[in-house]
Amino acid sequence: MQPRRPSSAAPTQSWRRARAAAVPPTPSWPPSIVRWRRSSPARKAPP
């Protein structure tokens, strides 16, 4: 587990950042899907 940041960053922001870093988009996906996943990572979870 990562240490909590005392900054004003919300928990959801840190979760999104951690999720994006832990699950990078695969190069096999089309750019459109990659862009969509980056724009809304919380809406759709990776398969």
PDB file of N, CA and C in Angstrom:
ATOM      1  N   MET A   1       0.852  -1.209   0.000  1.00  0.00           N
ATOM      2  CA  MET A   1       0.000   0.000   0.000  1.00  0.00           C
ATOM      3  C   MET A   1       0.880   1.249   0.000  1.00  0.00           C
ATOM      4  N   GLN A   2       0.439   2.246  -0.737  1.00  0.00           N
ATOM      5  CA  GLN A   2       1.213   3.484  -0.783  1.00  0.00           C
ATOM      6  C   GLN A   2       0.812   4.409   0.365  1.00  0.00           C
ATOM      7  N   PRO A   3       1.771   5.174   0.885  1.00  0.00           N
ATOM      8  CA  PRO A   3       1.465   6.110   1.983  1.00  0.00           C
ATOM      9  C   PRO A   3       0.514   7.195   1.527  1.00  0.00           C
ATOM     10  N   ARG A   4      -0.404   7.583   2.398  1.00  0.00           N
ATOM     11  CA  ARG A   4      -1.395   8.592   2.027  1.00  0.00           C
ATOM     12  C   ARG A   4      -0.739   9.965   1.919  1.00  0.00           C
ATOM     13  N   ARG A   5      -1.169  10.716   0.945  1.00  0.00           N
ATOM     14  CA  ARG A   5      -0.598  12.047   0.757  1.00  0.00           C
ATOM     15  C   ARG A   5      -1.373  13.067   1.583  1.00  0.00           C
ATOM     16  N   PRO A   6      -0.668  13.879   2.344  1.00  0.00           N
ATOM     17  CA  PRO A   6      -1.331  14.904   3.172  1.00  0.00           C
ATOM     18  C   PRO A   6      -1.797  16.097   2.344  1.00  0.00           C
ATOM     19  N   SER A   7      -1.526  16.068   1.049  1.00  0.00           N
ATOM     20  CA  SER A   7      -1.914  17.196   0.199  1.00  0.00           C
ATOM     21  C   SER A   7      -3.434  17.240   0.030  1.00  0.00           C
ATOM     22  N   SER A   8      -3.903  18.233  -0.695  1.00  0.00           N
ATOM     23  CA  SER A   8      -5.345  18.415  -0.863  1.00  0.00           C
ATOM     24  C   SER A   8      -5.921  17.470  -1.923  1.00  0.00           C
ATOM     25  N   ALA A   9      -5.064  16.628  -2.505  1.00  0.00           N
ATOM     26  CA  ALA A   9      -5.530  15.696  -3.535  1.00  0.00           C
ATOM     27  C   ALA A   9      -6.572  14.745  -2.953  1.00  0.00           C
ATOM     28  N   ALA A  10      -7.656  14.555  -3.685  1.00  0.00           N
ATOM     29  CA  ALA A  10      -8.731  13.681  -3.204  1.00  0.00           C
ATOM     30  C   ALA A  10      -8.321  12.218  -3.360  1.00  0.00           C
ATOM     31  N   PRO A  11      -8.899  11.323  -2.542  1.00  0.00           N
ATOM     32  CA  PRO A  11      -8.576   9.891  -2.636  1.00  0.00           C
ATOM     33  C   PRO A  11      -8.864   9.324  -4.027  1.00  0.00           C
ATOM     34  N   THR A  12      -9.907   9.827  -4.660  1.00  0.00           N
ATOM     35  CA  THR A  12     -10.265   9.319  -5.987  1.00  0.00           C
ATOM     36  C   THR A  12      -9.173   9.680  -6.996  1.00  0.00           C
ATOM     37  N   GLN A  13      -8.586  10.866  -6.848  1.00  0.00           N
ATOM     38  CA  GLN A  13      -7.530  11.279  -7.777  1.00  0.00           C
ATOM     39  C   GLN A  13      -6.323  10.362  -7.643  1.00  0.00           C
ATOM     40  N   SER A  14      -5.926  10.091  -6.393  1.00  0.00           N
ATOM     41  CA  SER A  14      -4.762   9.226  -6.182  1.00  0.00           C
ATOM     42  C   SER A  14      -5.070   7.810  -6.687  1.00  0.00           C
ATOM     43  N   TRP A  15      -6.327   7.372  -6.489  1.00  0.00           N
ATOM     44  CA  TRP A  15      -6.720   6.034  -6.956  1.00  0.00           C
ATOM     45  C   TRP A  15      -6.637   5.969  -8.477  1.00  0.00           C
ATOM     46  N   ARG A  16      -7.098   7.031  -9.118  1.00  0.00           N
ATOM     47  CA  ARG A  16      -7.043   7.061 -10.588  1.00  0.00           C
ATOM     48  C   ARG A  16      -5.604   7.034 -11.070  1.00  0.00           C
ATOM     49  N   ARG A  17      -4.754   7.805 -10.383  1.00  0.00           N
ATOM     50  CA  ARG A  17      -3.355   7.868 -10.793  1.00  0.00           C
ATOM     51  C   ARG A  17      -2.694   6.498 -10.602  1.00  0.00           C
ATOM     52  N   ALA A  18      -2.988   5.871  -9.467  1.00  0.00           N
ATOM     53  CA  ALA A  18      -2.389   4.564  -9.190  1.00  0.00           C
ATOM     54  C   ALA A  18      -2.893   3.531 -10.190  1.00  0.00           C
ATOM     55  N   ARG A  19      -4.174   3.610 -10.510  1.00  0.00           N
ATOM     56  CA  ARG A  19      -4.773   2.664 -11.453  1.00  0.00           C
ATOM     57  C   ARG A  19      -4.136   2.824 -12.834  1.00  0.00           C
ATOM     58  N   ALA A  20      -3.985   4.080 -13.254  1.00  0.00           N
ATOM     59  CA  ALA A  20      -3.403   4.333 -14.574  1.00  0.00           C
ATOM     60  C   ALA A  20      -1.956   3.855 -14.627  1.00  0.00           C
ATOM     61  N   ALA A  21      -1.234   4.013 -13.511  1.00  0.00           N
ATOM     62  CA  ALA A  21       0.169   3.604 -13.490  1.00  0.00           C
ATOM     63  C   ALA A  21       0.285   2.079 -13.402  1.00  0.00           C
ATOM     64  N   ALA A  22      -0.658   1.457 -12.692  1.00  0.00           N
ATOM     65  CA  ALA A  22      -0.588   0.011 -12.507  1.00  0.00           C
ATOM     66  C   ALA A  22      -1.082  -0.733 -13.754  1.00  0.00           C
ATOM     67  N   VAL A  23      -2.011  -0.118 -14.490  1.00  0.00           N
ATOM     68  CA  VAL A  23      -2.571  -0.787 -15.668  1.00  0.00           C
ATOM     69  C   VAL A  23      -2.414   0.103 -16.900  1.00  0.00           C
ATOM     70  N   PRO A  24      -1.224   0.122 -17.487  1.00  0.00           N
ATOM     71  CA  PRO A  24      -1.000   0.932 -18.682  1.00  0.00           C
ATOM     72  C   PRO A  24      -1.723   0.338 -19.888  1.00  0.00           C
ATOM     73  N   PRO A  25      -2.213   1.174 -20.785  1.00  0.00           N
ATOM     74  CA  PRO A  25      -2.927   0.672 -21.964  1.00  0.00           C
ATOM     75  C   PRO A  25      -2.008  -0.151 -22.859  1.00  0.00           C
ATOM     76  N   THR A  26      -2.502  -1.280 -23.308  1.00  0.00           N
ATOM     77  CA  THR A  26      -1.692  -2.143 -24.149  1.00  0.00           C
ATOM     78  C   THR A  26      -1.583  -1.547 -25.557  1.00  0.00           C
ATOM     79  N   PRO A  27      -0.437  -1.705 -26.207  1.00  0.00           N
ATOM     80  CA  PRO A  27      -0.241  -1.150 -27.548  1.00  0.00           C
ATOM     81  C   PRO A  27      -1.150  -1.789 -28.591  1.00  0.00           C
ATOM     82  N   SER A  28      -1.727  -2.947 -28.255  1.00  0.00           N
ATOM     83  CA  SER A  28      -2.588  -3.632 -29.225  1.00  0.00           C
ATOM     84  C   SER A  28      -3.943  -2.944 -29.337  1.00  0.00           C
ATOM     85  N   TRP A  29      -4.293  -2.113 -28.344  1.00  0.00           N
ATOM     86  CA  TRP A  29      -5.579  -1.418 -28.401  1.00  0.00           C
ATOM     87  C   TRP A  29      -5.517  -0.243 -29.358  1.00  0.00           C
ATOM     88  N   PRO A  30      -6.623   0.066 -30.018  1.00  0.00           N
ATOM     89  CA  PRO A  30      -6.676   1.227 -30.903  1.00  0.00           C
ATOM     90  C   PRO A  30      -6.502   2.519 -30.101  1.00  0.00           C
ATOM     91  N   PRO A  31      -5.938   3.558 -30.707  1.00  0.00           N
ATOM     92  CA  PRO A  31      -5.729   4.840 -30.011  1.00  0.00           C
ATOM     93  C   PRO A  31      -7.026   5.412 -29.446  1.00  0.00           C
ATOM     94  N   SER A  32      -8.129   5.178 -30.146  1.00  0.00           N
ATOM     95  CA  SER A  32      -9.411   5.719 -29.682  1.00  0.00           C
ATOM     96  C   SER A  32      -9.792   5.117 -28.334  1.00  0.00           C
ATOM     97  N   ILE A  33      -9.624   3.793 -28.199  1.00  0.00           N
ATOM     98  CA  ILE A  33      -9.963   3.124 -26.939  1.00  0.00           C
ATOM     99  C   ILE A  33      -9.009   3.568 -25.836  1.00  0.00           C
ATOM    100  N   VAL A  34      -7.734   3.689 -26.202  1.00  0.00           N
ATOM    101  CA  VAL A  34      -6.743   4.128 -25.210  1.00  0.00           C
ATOM    102  C   VAL A  34      -7.105   5.521 -24.706  1.00  0.00           C
ATOM    103  N   ARG A  35      -7.468   6.391 -25.634  1.00  0.00           N
ATOM    104  CA  ARG A  35      -7.834   7.756 -25.243  1.00  0.00           C
ATOM    105  C   ARG A  35      -9.084   7.730 -24.369  1.00  0.00           C
ATOM    106  N   TRP A  36     -10.066   6.892 -24.748  1.00  0.00           N
ATOM    107  CA  TRP A  36     -11.310   6.822 -23.980  1.00  0.00           C
ATOM    108  C   TRP A  36     -11.047   6.273 -22.590  1.00  0.00           C
ATOM    109  N   ARG A  37     -10.177   5.251 -22.501  1.00  0.00           N
ATOM    110  CA  ARG A  37      -9.866   4.664 -21.190  1.00  0.00           C
ATOM    111  C   ARG A  37      -9.166   5.686 -20.308  1.00  0.00           C
ATOM    112  N   ARG A  38      -8.289   6.497 -20.912  1.00  0.00           N
ATOM    113  CA  ARG A  38      -7.573   7.492 -20.122  1.00  0.00           C
ATOM    114  C   ARG A  38      -8.507   8.592 -19.663  1.00  0.00           C
ATOM    115  N   SER A  39      -9.482   8.920 -20.507  1.00  0.00           N
ATOM    116  CA  SER A  39     -10.405  10.003 -20.152  1.00  0.00           C
ATOM    117  C   SER A  39     -11.359   9.565 -19.053  1.00  0.00           C
ATOM    118  N   SER A  40     -11.743   8.280 -19.036  1.00  0.00           N
ATOM    119  CA  SER A  40     -12.669   7.801 -18.002  1.00  0.00           C
ATOM    120  C   SER A  40     -12.231   6.433 -17.485  1.00  0.00           C
ATOM    121  N   PRO A  41     -11.184   6.394 -16.664  1.00  0.00           N
ATOM    122  CA  PRO A  41     -10.696   5.108 -16.151  1.00  0.00           C
ATOM    123  C   PRO A  41     -11.597   4.513 -15.082  1.00  0.00           C
ATOM    124  N   ALA A  42     -12.387   5.353 -14.411  1.00  0.00           N
ATOM    125  CA  ALA A  42     -13.215   4.858 -13.305  1.00  0.00           C
ATOM    126  C   ALA A  42     -14.514   4.237 -13.825  1.00  0.00           C
ATOM    127  N   ARG A  43     -14.912   4.620 -15.037  1.00  0.00           N
ATOM    128  CA  ARG A  43     -16.186   4.105 -15.568  1.00  0.00           C
ATOM    129  C   ARG A  43     -16.065   2.658 -16.017  1.00  0.00           C
ATOM    130  N   LYS A  44     -14.963   2.347 -16.681  1.00  0.00           N
ATOM    131  CA  LYS A  44     -14.805   0.982 -17.206  1.00  0.00           C
ATOM    132  C   LYS A  44     -13.527   0.362 -16.662  1.00  0.00           C
ATOM    133  N   ALA A  45     -13.658  -0.786 -16.034  1.00  0.00           N
ATOM    134  CA  ALA A  45     -12.478  -1.468 -15.504  1.00  0.00           C
ATOM    135  C   ALA A  45     -11.888  -2.376 -16.578  1.00  0.00           C
ATOM    136  N   PRO A  46     -10.579  -2.577 -16.546  1.00  0.00           N
ATOM    137  CA  PRO A  46      -9.947  -3.455 -17.550  1.00  0.00           C
ATOM    138  C   PRO A  46     -10.465  -4.889 -17.436  1.00  0.00           C
ATOM    139  N   PRO A  47     -10.573  -5.597 -18.541  1.00  0.00           N
ATOM    140  CA  PRO A  47     -11.104  -6.965 -18.534  1.00  0.00           C
ATOM    141  C   PRO A  47     -10.208  -7.932 -17.770  1.00  0.00           C
TER     142      PRO A  47
END
